[in-house]
Amino acid sequence: MRPFEYARPQTEAEAVELLSDHDGKTAVLAGGTDIMNLLRRDAIQPRRLVDIKHISSMQGIRQADGGVLVGSLVTLEDAAESPLLAEHRSVLQVAHAHKAIQIQQAGTLAGDLCQLPHCWYFRNGYGLLGMENGLSMAEAGDNRYHAIFGNRGPAKFVSGSRFAPAMIAWGAKVRVVGPEGEEFIPLEYFFATPKTDRQNVTVLRPGQLVTHVWLPSRTADIVSGAYEVLELNGLDRPQAAAAVTLKMQSGIVRDARIVMGHVAPTPWVAQEAANALIGQSVNEDTASRVGDIAVAGATPLSMNGFKVQMARAAVKRSLLRAVGQLDEALV
Ligand SMILES: Cc1cc2nc3c(=O)[nH]c(=O)nc-3n(C[C@H](O)[C@H](O)[C@H](O)COP(=O)(O)OP(=O)(O)OC[C@H]3O[C@@H](n4cnc5c(N)ncnc54)[C@H](O)[C@@H]3O)c2cc1C
């Protein structure tokens, strides 16, 4: 591991100041469950690590502005147990799907949203885009866990966030602070697909950090569901995932959001599929049809065609789960 400075601010303003130094060669340390691994592998080389765990304004979950404001430092376990999030079923389903107790207790919500890709080429030191001699290693090599959407450019990895699909489907926003002050960014527009190794996987600029995530409160006509296709029942990442939020009236869908995860360099909004649900009831047939529409534009790489079926199943099952029709005994 290379040497780096370690800083422990007590306030958001101090954190911004510390992150703004060193030409942006700084990084946020939250729970540390992922970033420590990256440092050990020399996949990232910050000159200063800014440990935000002691900033009290970024702790806790409370009601605010017609919704729930979740501090960035809230752990996955705290989120799963909070009565204020009990109505956001899809978010809870993702929290409970994290079977690794270490990640539940130490990993934070913002750490999940901001985590760097788990592409094995990046993690083994070939840069964010996993290039060698100007060629994409994922394109030519083992790409079984890589993207099946949004993969025509140099980024072939998948976004690692497990909470983003559910939160985007809920219309979440992130509060970001930085040298130019605070801003609220719809989570849907928070993620970015880099075109060079110097770009990032989010729109965060040097000196900025996420302080909170805001979710609108649930009203009685809204249902939600999430489904992740996982290989293991422990430390694992989904091969494909989906989350839906539906506005219902007398059993008919009046508004729908469908977001897929782990299929593209960013969370992938399936707008056409969501539109096809409007005016329909959700049952085995409509859920299957919407799953087909969601994956119709997939562009799998040489070894990951199987992920198309997984994404389709994730969409179908998240829809059935949202309306209480998924036979949980069979999944
Ligand atoms: C062995 C191992 C197993 C894992 N298993 C799983 C797993 O099974 N499933 C899974 O989904 N994930 C897994 N992870 C990934 C990761 O631990 C979790 O996603 C966790 O939520 C990350 O949170 P953290 O607070 O520990 O983030 P950190 O490791 O502290 O940070 C992660 C990234 O987010 C950035 N960051 C953190 N907070 C902020 C902020 N407030 N503003 C801006 N940037 C920020 C950091 O700079 C860093 O790039 C695993 C990691 C490891 C090392």
mmCIF file of C-alpha atoms and ligand atoms in Angstrom:
data_model
loop_
_atom_site.group_PDB
_atom_site.id
_atom_site.type_symbol
_atom_site.label_atom_id
_atom_site.label_comp_id
_atom_site.label_asym_id
_atom_site.label_seq_id
_atom_site.Cartn_x
_atom_site.Cartn_y
_atom_site.Cartn_z
ATOM 1 C CA MET A 1 0.000 0.000 0.000
ATOM 2 C CA ARG A 2 1.337 3.477 -0.857
ATOM 3 C CA PRO A 3 1.625 6.076 1.892
ATOM 4 C CA PHE A 4 -1.149 8.664 2.098
ATOM 5 C CA GLU A 5 -2.257 11.394 4.483
ATOM 6 C CA TYR A 6 -5.132 10.600 6.801
ATOM 7 C CA ALA A 7 -7.531 13.359 7.914
ATOM 8 C CA ARG A 8 -10.497 13.186 10.282
ATOM 9 C CA PRO A 9 -12.795 16.211 9.939
ATOM 10 C CA GLN A 10 -15.606 16.901 12.399
ATOM 11 C CA THR A 11 -17.800 18.992 10.073
ATOM 12 C CA GLU A 12 -18.950 18.957 6.460
ATOM 13 C CA ALA A 13 -17.095 22.239 5.797
ATOM 14 C CA GLU A 14 -13.819 20.795 7.096
ATOM 15 C CA ALA A 15 -14.315 17.698 4.951
ATOM 16 C CA VAL A 16 -14.864 19.811 1.828
ATOM 17 C CA GLU A 17 -11.709 21.811 2.544
ATOM 18 C CA LEU A 18 -9.641 18.678 3.078
ATOM 19 C CA LEU A 19 -11.046 17.032 -0.063
ATOM 20 C CA SER A 20 -10.351 20.094 -2.199
ATOM 21 C CA ASP A 21 -6.540 19.948 -1.745
ATOM 22 C CA HIS A 22 -3.963 17.968 -3.693
ATOM 23 C CA ASP A 23 -5.521 18.631 -7.150
ATOM 24 C CA GLY A 24 -8.445 16.417 -6.263
ATOM 25 C CA LYS A 25 -6.172 13.449 -5.498
ATOM 26 C CA THR A 26 -8.168 12.878 -2.336
ATOM 27 C CA ALA A 27 -10.746 10.242 -1.437
ATOM 28 C CA VAL A 28 -13.556 9.841 1.056
ATOM 29 C CA LEU A 29 -13.288 7.060 3.627
ATOM 30 C CA ALA A 30 -16.669 6.027 5.092
ATOM 31 C CA GLY A 31 -17.103 2.468 6.427
ATOM 32 C CA GLY A 32 -13.922 1.527 4.577
ATOM 33 C CA THR A 33 -15.193 -1.931 3.589
ATOM 34 C CA ASP A 34 -14.468 -1.319 -0.069
ATOM 35 C CA ILE A 35 -11.971 1.508 -0.335
ATOM 36 C CA MET A 36 -9.395 -0.223 1.894
ATOM 37 C CA ASN A 37 -9.420 -3.098 -0.544
ATOM 38 C CA LEU A 38 -8.788 -0.719 -3.454
ATOM 39 C CA LEU A 39 -5.895 0.925 -1.621
ATOM 40 C CA ARG A 40 -4.317 -2.415 -0.782
ATOM 41 C CA ARG A 41 -4.525 -3.453 -4.413
ATOM 42 C CA ASP A 42 -3.129 -0.075 -5.566
ATOM 43 C CA ALA A 43 -6.165 0.311 -7.833
ATOM 44 C CA ILE A 44 -6.510 3.923 -6.609
ATOM 45 C CA GLN A 45 -3.719 6.238 -5.405
ATOM 46 C CA PRO A 46 -5.149 9.146 -3.369
ATOM 47 C CA ARG A 47 -2.664 11.457 -1.638
ATOM 48 C CA ARG A 48 -5.099 12.069 1.215
ATOM 49 C CA LEU A 49 -7.896 9.964 2.693
ATOM 50 C CA VAL A 50 -10.629 11.979 4.404
ATOM 51 C CA ASP A 51 -12.363 9.903 7.083
ATOM 52 C CA ILE A 52 -15.907 11.287 7.356
ATOM 53 C CA LYS A 53 -17.146 8.936 10.089
ATOM 54 C CA HIS A 54 -16.995 11.612 12.811
ATOM 55 C CA ILE A 55 -19.229 14.150 11.093
ATOM 56 C CA SER A 56 -22.374 14.090 13.232
ATOM 57 C CA SER A 57 -24.585 15.932 10.692
ATOM 58 C CA MET A 58 -24.283 12.929 8.348
ATOM 59 C CA GLN A 59 -25.594 10.409 10.870
ATOM 60 C CA GLY A 60 -29.168 9.284 11.491
ATOM 61 C CA ILE A 61 -32.478 9.031 9.692
ATOM 62 C CA ARG A 62 -35.253 11.612 10.123
ATOM 63 C CA GLN A 63 -38.360 12.956 8.446
ATOM 64 C CA ALA A 64 -37.837 16.042 6.279
ATOM 65 C CA ASP A 65 -39.603 17.868 3.434
ATOM 66 C CA GLY A 66 -42.324 15.273 2.886
ATOM 67 C CA GLY A 67 -39.890 12.418 2.947
ATOM 68 C CA VAL A 68 -37.112 10.673 4.808
ATOM 69 C CA LEU A 69 -33.603 12.110 5.022
ATOM 70 C CA VAL A 70 -30.996 9.409 5.460
ATOM 71 C CA GLY A 71 -27.511 10.439 6.564
ATOM 72 C CA SER A 72 -24.675 9.186 4.385
ATOM 73 C CA LEU A 73 -23.100 7.410 7.333
ATOM 74 C CA VAL A 74 -26.162 5.312 8.106
ATOM 75 C CA THR A 75 -25.108 1.680 7.925
ATOM 76 C CA LEU A 76 -26.990 -0.896 5.897
ATOM 77 C CA GLU A 77 -28.095 -2.530 9.164
ATOM 78 C CA ASP A 78 -29.439 0.785 10.554
ATOM 79 C CA ALA A 79 -31.335 1.398 7.320
ATOM 80 C CA ALA A 80 -32.841 -2.090 7.430
ATOM 81 C CA GLU A 81 -34.040 -1.583 11.013
ATOM 82 C CA SER A 82 -35.340 1.973 10.761
ATOM 83 C CA PRO A 83 -39.115 2.357 11.244
ATOM 84 C CA LEU A 84 -38.927 5.438 9.011
ATOM 85 C CA LEU A 85 -37.931 3.259 6.048
ATOM 86 C CA ALA A 86 -40.330 0.415 6.838
ATOM 87 C CA GLU A 87 -42.749 1.541 4.124
ATOM 88 C CA HIS A 88 -40.077 1.599 1.419
ATOM 89 C CA ARG A 89 -40.311 -2.137 0.836
ATOM 90 C CA SER A 90 -37.931 -2.313 -2.124
ATOM 91 C CA VAL A 91 -35.171 -0.548 -0.157
ATOM 92 C CA LEU A 92 -35.651 -2.961 2.736
ATOM 93 C CA GLN A 93 -35.592 -5.938 0.392
ATOM 94 C CA VAL A 94 -32.182 -4.824 -0.891
ATOM 95 C CA ALA A 95 -30.919 -4.219 2.656
ATOM 96 C CA HIS A 96 -32.020 -7.704 3.722
ATOM 97 C CA ALA A 97 -30.460 -9.274 0.633
ATOM 98 C CA HIS A 98 -27.029 -8.168 1.948
ATOM 99 C CA LYS A 99 -26.259 -11.377 3.774
ATOM 100 C CA ALA A 100 -22.683 -10.444 4.786
ATOM 101 C CA ILE A 101 -22.823 -9.247 8.389
ATOM 102 C CA GLN A 102 -19.528 -7.311 8.064
ATOM 103 C CA ILE A 103 -20.948 -5.232 5.222
ATOM 104 C CA GLN A 104 -24.292 -4.744 6.989
ATOM 105 C CA GLN A 105 -22.642 -3.345 10.111
ATOM 106 C CA ALA A 106 -19.792 -1.304 8.646
ATOM 107 C CA GLY A 107 -20.864 -0.456 5.094
ATOM 108 C CA THR A 108 -22.688 2.848 4.673
ATOM 109 C CA LEU A 109 -25.425 3.896 2.338
ATOM 110 C CA ALA A 110 -23.333 6.520 0.515
ATOM 111 C CA GLY A 111 -20.486 4.014 0.326
ATOM 112 C CA ASP A 112 -22.836 1.712 -1.543
ATOM 113 C CA LEU A 113 -23.916 4.485 -3.923
ATOM 114 C CA CYS A 114 -20.395 5.807 -4.556
ATOM 115 C CA GLN A 115 -18.483 2.518 -4.703
ATOM 116 C CA LEU A 116 -16.172 2.006 -7.634
ATOM 117 C CA PRO A 117 -16.840 -0.866 -10.046
ATOM 118 C CA HIS A 118 -16.042 -4.421 -9.107
ATOM 119 C CA CYS A 119 -14.638 -5.110 -12.562
ATOM 120 C CA TRP A 120 -11.711 -7.477 -12.092
ATOM 121 C CA TYR A 121 -9.576 -5.617 -14.642
ATOM 122 C CA PHE A 122 -9.958 -2.358 -12.709
ATOM 123 C CA ARG A 123 -9.364 -4.071 -9.361
ATOM 124 C CA ASN A 124 -6.186 -5.640 -10.725
ATOM 125 C CA GLY A 125 -4.647 -2.330 -11.671
ATOM 126 C CA TYR A 126 -5.644 -1.783 -15.315
ATOM 127 C CA GLY A 127 -7.434 1.507 -14.662
ATOM 128 C CA LEU A 128 -11.112 2.334 -14.380
ATOM 129 C CA LEU A 129 -11.781 1.257 -17.972
ATOM 130 C CA GLY A 130 -9.617 -1.878 -17.776
ATOM 131 C CA MET A 131 -7.468 -1.080 -20.832
ATOM 132 C CA GLU A 132 -4.231 -2.642 -22.029
ATOM 133 C CA ASN A 133 -2.373 -1.219 -25.038
ATOM 134 C CA GLY A 134 -5.439 0.881 -25.810
ATOM 135 C CA LEU A 135 -7.743 -2.134 -25.961
ATOM 136 C CA SER A 136 -10.582 -3.003 -23.597
ATOM 137 C CA MET A 137 -9.624 -6.113 -21.672
ATOM 138 C CA ALA A 138 -13.280 -6.820 -20.913
ATOM 139 C CA GLU A 139 -14.155 -6.739 -24.583
ATOM 140 C CA ALA A 140 -11.500 -9.270 -25.530
ATOM 141 C CA GLY A 141 -11.325 -11.266 -22.310
ATOM 142 C CA ASP A 142 -13.551 -12.719 -19.620
ATOM 143 C CA ASN A 143 -16.580 -10.464 -19.494
ATOM 144 C CA ARG A 144 -19.125 -12.724 -17.849
ATOM 145 C CA TYR A 145 -19.906 -10.202 -15.088
ATOM 146 C CA HIS A 146 -19.825 -7.128 -17.301
ATOM 147 C CA ALA A 147 -22.459 -4.884 -18.845
ATOM 148 C CA ILE A 148 -25.239 -5.922 -21.183
ATOM 149 C CA PHE A 149 -26.518 -2.355 -21.663
ATOM 150 C CA GLY A 150 -24.682 0.926 -22.230
ATOM 151 C CA ASN A 151 -21.518 -0.973 -23.165
ATOM 152 C CA ARG A 152 -20.784 0.431 -26.629
ATOM 153 C CA GLY A 153 -18.254 2.933 -25.252
ATOM 154 C CA PRO A 154 -15.015 2.067 -23.430
ATOM 155 C CA ALA A 155 -16.769 1.384 -20.078
ATOM 156 C CA LYS A 156 -17.824 -2.261 -19.909
ATOM 157 C CA PHE A 157 -18.129 -2.625 -16.109
ATOM 158 C CA VAL A 158 -21.409 -2.610 -14.212
ATOM 159 C CA SER A 159 -22.378 -0.076 -11.571
ATOM 160 C CA GLY A 160 -21.752 -1.724 -8.201
ATOM 161 C CA SER A 161 -24.486 0.008 -6.194
ATOM 162 C CA ARG A 162 -27.175 -2.294 -4.867
ATOM 163 C CA PHE A 163 -29.384 0.454 -3.424
ATOM 164 C CA ALA A 164 -29.406 2.777 -6.420
ATOM 165 C CA PRO A 165 -32.072 0.964 -8.502
ATOM 166 C CA ALA A 166 -34.596 0.912 -5.640
ATOM 167 C CA MET A 167 -33.822 4.482 -4.634
ATOM 168 C CA ILE A 168 -34.014 5.820 -8.184
ATOM 169 C CA ALA A 169 -37.358 4.067 -8.631
ATOM 170 C CA TRP A 170 -38.529 5.931 -5.512
ATOM 171 C CA GLY A 171 -37.357 9.277 -6.930
ATOM 172 C CA ALA A 172 -34.535 9.741 -4.414
ATOM 173 C CA LYS A 173 -32.226 12.748 -4.395
ATOM 174 C CA VAL A 174 -28.742 13.064 -2.948
ATOM 175 C CA ARG A 175 -27.531 16.098 -1.042
ATOM 176 C CA VAL A 176 -24.024 16.950 -2.114
ATOM 177 C CA VAL A 177 -21.726 19.553 -0.552
ATOM 178 C CA GLY A 178 -18.579 20.936 -2.097
ATOM 179 C CA PRO A 179 -16.500 24.063 -2.610
ATOM 180 C CA GLU A 180 -19.448 25.760 -4.391
ATOM 181 C CA GLY A 181 -21.960 24.979 -1.620
ATOM 182 C CA GLU A 182 -24.768 22.420 -1.464
ATOM 183 C CA GLU A 183 -26.930 20.935 -4.186
ATOM 184 C CA PHE A 184 -29.650 18.286 -4.393
ATOM 185 C CA ILE A 185 -29.207 15.955 -7.354
ATOM 186 C CA PRO A 186 -31.873 13.460 -8.445
ATOM 187 C CA LEU A 187 -30.188 10.092 -7.928
ATOM 188 C CA GLU A 188 -31.102 9.139 -11.484
ATOM 189 C CA TYR A 189 -28.658 11.807 -12.717
ATOM 190 C CA PHE A 190 -25.967 11.164 -10.125
ATOM 191 C CA PHE A 191 -24.253 8.348 -12.019
ATOM 192 C CA ALA A 192 -22.005 8.793 -15.030
ATOM 193 C CA THR A 193 -20.359 6.563 -17.608
ATOM 194 C CA PRO A 194 -16.680 7.508 -17.885
ATOM 195 C CA LYS A 195 -15.080 7.769 -21.310
ATOM 196 C CA THR A 196 -11.541 8.020 -19.959
ATOM 197 C CA ASP A 197 -9.710 6.709 -16.889
ATOM 198 C CA ARG A 198 -9.617 10.250 -15.502
ATOM 199 C CA GLN A 199 -13.398 10.518 -15.335
ATOM 200 C CA ASN A 200 -15.567 9.147 -12.548
ATOM 201 C CA VAL A 201 -18.594 6.889 -12.099
ATOM 202 C CA THR A 202 -20.605 9.717 -10.545
ATOM 203 C CA VAL A 203 -21.045 13.411 -11.312
ATOM 204 C CA LEU A 204 -19.243 14.344 -8.067
ATOM 205 C CA ARG A 205 -16.577 16.976 -8.731
ATOM 206 C CA PRO A 206 -13.287 17.319 -6.820
ATOM 207 C CA GLY A 207 -13.977 18.408 -3.248
ATOM 208 C CA GLN A 208 -17.586 17.180 -3.236
ATOM 209 C CA LEU A 209 -19.130 14.493 -1.073
ATOM 210 C CA VAL A 210 -22.581 13.049 -0.482
ATOM 211 C CA THR A 211 -24.032 14.013 2.893
ATOM 212 C CA HIS A 212 -27.590 12.655 2.713
ATOM 213 C CA VAL A 213 -30.054 10.743 0.600
ATOM 214 C CA TRP A 214 -33.670 11.944 0.544
ATOM 215 C CA LEU A 215 -36.566 9.631 -0.289
ATOM 216 C CA PRO A 216 -40.163 10.809 -0.714
ATOM 217 C CA SER A 217 -42.624 9.353 1.798
ATOM 218 C CA ARG A 218 -44.810 6.508 0.634
ATOM 219 C CA THR A 219 -48.464 7.236 0.028
ATOM 220 C CA ALA A 220 -51.105 4.500 0.345
ATOM 221 C CA ASP A 221 -51.407 4.018 -3.441
ATOM 222 C CA ILE A 222 -47.706 3.234 -3.954
ATOM 223 C CA VAL A 223 -46.159 -0.230 -3.885
ATOM 224 C CA SER A 224 -42.564 -1.227 -4.515
ATOM 225 C CA GLY A 225 -40.447 -4.320 -4.946
ATOM 226 C CA ALA A 226 -36.858 -5.302 -5.681
ATOM 227 C CA TYR A 227 -35.269 -8.522 -6.819
ATOM 228 C CA GLU A 228 -31.593 -9.440 -7.094
ATOM 229 C CA VAL A 229 -30.250 -12.523 -8.857
ATOM 230 C CA LEU A 230 -27.460 -13.718 -6.558
ATOM 231 C CA GLU A 231 -25.153 -16.695 -6.870
ATOM 232 C CA LEU A 232 -24.305 -17.017 -3.177
ATOM 233 C CA ASN A 233 -26.129 -16.572 0.089
ATOM 234 C CA GLY A 234 -23.306 -14.564 1.704
ATOM 235 C CA LEU A 235 -20.691 -12.107 0.459
ATOM 236 C CA ASP A 236 -21.885 -11.696 -3.084
ATOM 237 C CA ARG A 237 -22.919 -9.214 -5.707
ATOM 238 C CA PRO A 238 -25.969 -9.527 -7.930
ATOM 239 C CA GLN A 239 -25.532 -10.707 -11.491
ATOM 240 C CA ALA A 240 -28.599 -8.658 -12.333
ATOM 241 C CA ALA A 241 -31.178 -6.786 -10.293
ATOM 242 C CA ALA A 242 -34.304 -4.710 -10.690
ATOM 243 C CA ALA A 243 -36.492 -2.477 -8.583
ATOM 244 C CA VAL A 244 -39.922 -1.061 -9.286
ATOM 245 C CA THR A 245 -42.168 1.563 -7.738
ATOM 246 C CA LEU A 246 -45.789 1.529 -8.910
ATOM 247 C CA LYS A 247 -48.648 3.923 -8.337
ATOM 248 C CA MET A 248 -51.844 1.834 -8.258
ATOM 249 C CA GLN A 249 -55.533 2.673 -8.488
ATOM 250 C CA SER A 250 -58.083 -0.135 -8.080
ATOM 251 C CA GLY A 251 -55.483 -2.724 -9.073
ATOM 252 C CA ILE A 252 -54.412 -0.838 -12.213
ATOM 253 C CA VAL A 253 -50.965 0.712 -12.652
ATOM 254 C CA ARG A 254 -51.223 4.489 -13.069
ATOM 255 C CA ASP A 255 -47.509 5.310 -12.923
ATOM 256 C CA ALA A 256 -44.425 3.112 -12.948
ATOM 257 C CA ARG A 257 -40.678 3.314 -12.511
ATOM 258 C CA ILE A 258 -38.500 0.322 -13.346
ATOM 259 C CA VAL A 259 -34.736 0.452 -12.807
ATOM 260 C CA MET A 260 -32.281 -2.359 -13.457
ATOM 261 C CA GLY A 261 -28.995 -2.780 -11.624
ATOM 262 C CA HIS A 262 -25.694 -4.557 -12.366
ATOM 263 C CA VAL A 263 -26.436 -4.574 -16.083
ATOM 264 C CA ALA A 264 -24.771 -1.313 -17.238
ATOM 265 C CA PRO A 265 -22.067 1.147 -16.132
ATOM 266 C CA THR A 266 -24.878 3.102 -14.423
ATOM 267 C CA PRO A 267 -28.225 2.023 -12.979
ATOM 268 C CA TRP A 268 -30.431 1.469 -16.036
ATOM 269 C CA VAL A 269 -33.902 3.035 -16.181
ATOM 270 C CA ALA A 270 -36.276 0.885 -18.267
ATOM 271 C CA GLN A 271 -38.674 3.630 -19.295
ATOM 272 C CA GLU A 272 -40.287 1.851 -22.230
ATOM 273 C CA ALA A 273 -41.027 -1.167 -20.074
ATOM 274 C CA ALA A 274 -42.510 1.062 -17.368
ATOM 275 C CA ASN A 275 -44.703 2.841 -19.931
ATOM 276 C CA ALA A 276 -46.033 -0.508 -21.146
ATOM 277 C CA LEU A 277 -47.420 -1.183 -17.669
ATOM 278 C CA ILE A 278 -49.576 1.910 -17.463
ATOM 279 C CA GLY A 279 -53.258 0.986 -17.540
ATOM 280 C CA GLN A 280 -52.492 -2.698 -16.872
ATOM 281 C CA SER A 281 -52.810 -4.876 -13.807
ATOM 282 C CA VAL A 282 -49.702 -6.727 -12.677
ATOM 283 C CA ASN A 283 -49.875 -10.493 -13.100
ATOM 284 C CA GLU A 284 -47.674 -13.291 -14.416
ATOM 285 C CA ASP A 285 -48.439 -12.370 -18.053
ATOM 286 C CA THR A 286 -47.970 -8.609 -17.883
ATOM 287 C CA ALA A 287 -44.858 -9.002 -15.702
ATOM 288 C CA SER A 288 -43.350 -11.404 -18.285
ATOM 289 C CA ARG A 289 -44.160 -9.068 -21.143
ATOM 290 C CA VAL A 290 -42.684 -6.073 -19.342
ATOM 291 C CA GLY A 291 -39.561 -8.146 -18.545
ATOM 292 C CA ASP A 292 -39.202 -8.873 -22.271
ATOM 293 C CA ILE A 293 -39.505 -5.177 -23.143
ATOM 294 C CA ALA A 294 -36.969 -4.213 -20.457
ATOM 295 C CA VAL A 295 -34.237 -6.380 -22.000
ATOM 296 C CA ALA A 296 -35.170 -5.927 -25.663
ATOM 297 C CA GLY A 297 -32.291 -3.508 -26.312
ATOM 298 C CA ALA A 298 -29.598 -5.542 -24.525
ATOM 299 C CA THR A 299 -26.180 -5.775 -26.189
ATOM 300 C CA PRO A 300 -24.448 -8.621 -24.347
ATOM 301 C CA LEU A 301 -20.705 -9.158 -24.677
ATOM 302 C CA SER A 302 -19.122 -12.430 -25.801
ATOM 303 C CA MET A 303 -19.582 -14.295 -22.492
ATOM 304 C CA ASN A 304 -22.534 -12.722 -20.719
ATOM 305 C CA GLY A 305 -25.607 -13.464 -22.809
ATOM 306 C CA PHE A 306 -26.959 -15.364 -19.789
ATOM 307 C CA LYS A 307 -27.341 -12.062 -17.938
ATOM 308 C CA VAL A 308 -30.118 -11.008 -20.314
ATOM 309 C CA GLN A 309 -32.386 -13.748 -18.988
ATOM 310 C CA MET A 310 -31.366 -12.872 -15.413
ATOM 311 C CA ALA A 311 -32.266 -9.208 -15.933
ATOM 312 C CA ARG A 312 -35.567 -10.196 -17.494
ATOM 313 C CA ALA A 313 -36.351 -12.443 -14.523
ATOM 314 C CA ALA A 314 -35.332 -9.708 -12.068
ATOM 315 C CA VAL A 315 -37.780 -7.256 -13.666
ATOM 316 C CA LYS A 316 -40.583 -9.808 -13.709
ATOM 317 C CA ARG A 317 -40.015 -10.884 -10.112
ATOM 318 C CA SER A 318 -39.653 -7.371 -8.752
ATOM 319 C CA LEU A 319 -43.031 -6.524 -10.308
ATOM 320 C CA LEU A 320 -44.699 -9.617 -8.862
ATOM 321 C CA ARG A 321 -43.045 -8.957 -5.497
ATOM 322 C CA ALA A 322 -44.360 -5.369 -5.479
ATOM 323 C CA VAL A 323 -47.950 -6.587 -5.761
ATOM 324 C CA GLY A 324 -47.491 -9.540 -3.389
ATOM 325 C CA GLN A 325 -47.720 -12.178 -6.138
ATOM 326 C CA LEU A 326 -44.214 -13.583 -6.013
ATOM 327 C CA ASP A 327 -44.197 -17.058 -4.615
ATOM 328 C CA GLU A 328 -41.327 -16.425 -2.190
ATOM 329 C CA ALA A 329 -41.159 -20.139 -1.395
ATOM 330 C CA LEU A 330 -39.889 -20.799 -4.920
ATOM 331 C CA VAL A 331 -37.195 -18.122 -5.181
HETATM 332 C C1 LIG B 1 -14.678 -8.399 1.040
HETATM 333 C C2 LIG B 1 -15.786 -7.479 0.561
HETATM 334 C C3 LIG B 1 -17.000 -8.000 0.320
HETATM 335 C C4 LIG B 1 -18.030 -7.180 -0.103
HETATM 336 N N1 LIG B 1 -19.194 -7.778 -0.305
HETATM 337 C C5 LIG B 1 -20.210 -7.069 -0.773
HETATM 338 C C6 LIG B 1 -21.397 -7.730 -1.018
HETATM 339 O O1 LIG B 1 -21.558 -8.913 -0.750
HETATM 340 N N2 LIG B 1 -22.373 -7.033 -1.576
HETATM 341 C C7 LIG B 1 -22.229 -5.688 -1.852
HETATM 342 O O2 LIG B 1 -23.153 -5.104 -2.381
HETATM 343 N N3 LIG B 1 -21.120 -5.021 -1.560
HETATM 344 C C8 LIG B 1 -20.106 -5.691 -1.039
HETATM 345 N N4 LIG B 1 -18.949 -5.061 -0.806
HETATM 346 C C9 LIG B 1 -18.854 -3.625 -1.180
HETATM 347 C C10 LIG B 1 -18.979 -2.539 -0.100
HETATM 348 O O3 LIG B 1 -18.370 -2.958 1.053
HETATM 349 C C11 LIG B 1 -20.382 -2.047 0.204
HETATM 350 O O4 LIG B 1 -20.956 -1.654 -0.988
HETATM 351 C C12 LIG B 1 -20.474 -0.899 1.227
HETATM 352 O O5 LIG B 1 -21.793 -0.362 1.239
HETATM 353 C C13 LIG B 1 -19.526 0.247 1.007
HETATM 354 O O6 LIG B 1 -19.720 1.183 2.069
HETATM 355 P P1 LIG B 1 -18.507 1.772 2.916
HETATM 356 O O7 LIG B 1 -19.092 2.800 3.816
HETATM 357 O O8 LIG B 1 -17.707 0.717 3.565
HETATM 358 O O9 LIG B 1 -17.699 2.484 1.760
HETATM 359 P P2 LIG B 1 -16.150 2.832 1.649
HETATM 360 O O10 LIG B 1 -15.362 1.607 1.399
HETATM 361 O O11 LIG B 1 -15.727 3.706 2.769
HETATM 362 O O12 LIG B 1 -16.232 3.712 0.318
HETATM 363 C C14 LIG B 1 -16.648 3.154 -0.922
HETATM 364 C C15 LIG B 1 -16.487 4.213 -2.025
HETATM 365 O O13 LIG B 1 -17.455 5.238 -1.851
HETATM 366 C C16 LIG B 1 -16.823 6.523 -1.666
HETATM 367 N N5 LIG B 1 -17.632 7.200 -0.646
HETATM 368 C C17 LIG B 1 -18.068 6.682 0.533
HETATM 369 N N6 LIG B 1 -18.857 7.555 1.161
HETATM 370 C C18 LIG B 1 -18.922 8.662 0.376
HETATM 371 C C19 LIG B 1 -19.597 9.914 0.485
HETATM 372 N N7 LIG B 1 -20.356 10.211 1.545
HETATM 373 N N8 LIG B 1 -19.471 10.817 -0.510
HETATM 374 C C20 LIG B 1 -18.692 10.531 -1.591
HETATM 375 N N9 LIG B 1 -18.033 9.357 -1.765
HETATM 376 C C21 LIG B 1 -18.148 8.432 -0.790
HETATM 377 C C22 LIG B 1 -15.391 6.190 -1.221
HETATM 378 O O14 LIG B 1 -14.493 7.211 -1.549
HETATM 379 C C23 LIG B 1 -15.134 4.906 -1.988
HETATM 380 O O15 LIG B 1 -14.770 5.174 -3.325
HETATM 381 C C24 LIG B 1 -17.873 -5.801 -0.329
HETATM 382 C C25 LIG B 1 -16.619 -5.275 -0.065
HETATM 383 C C26 LIG B 1 -15.593 -6.102 0.368
HETATM 384 C C27 LIG B 1 -14.257 -5.511 0.640
#
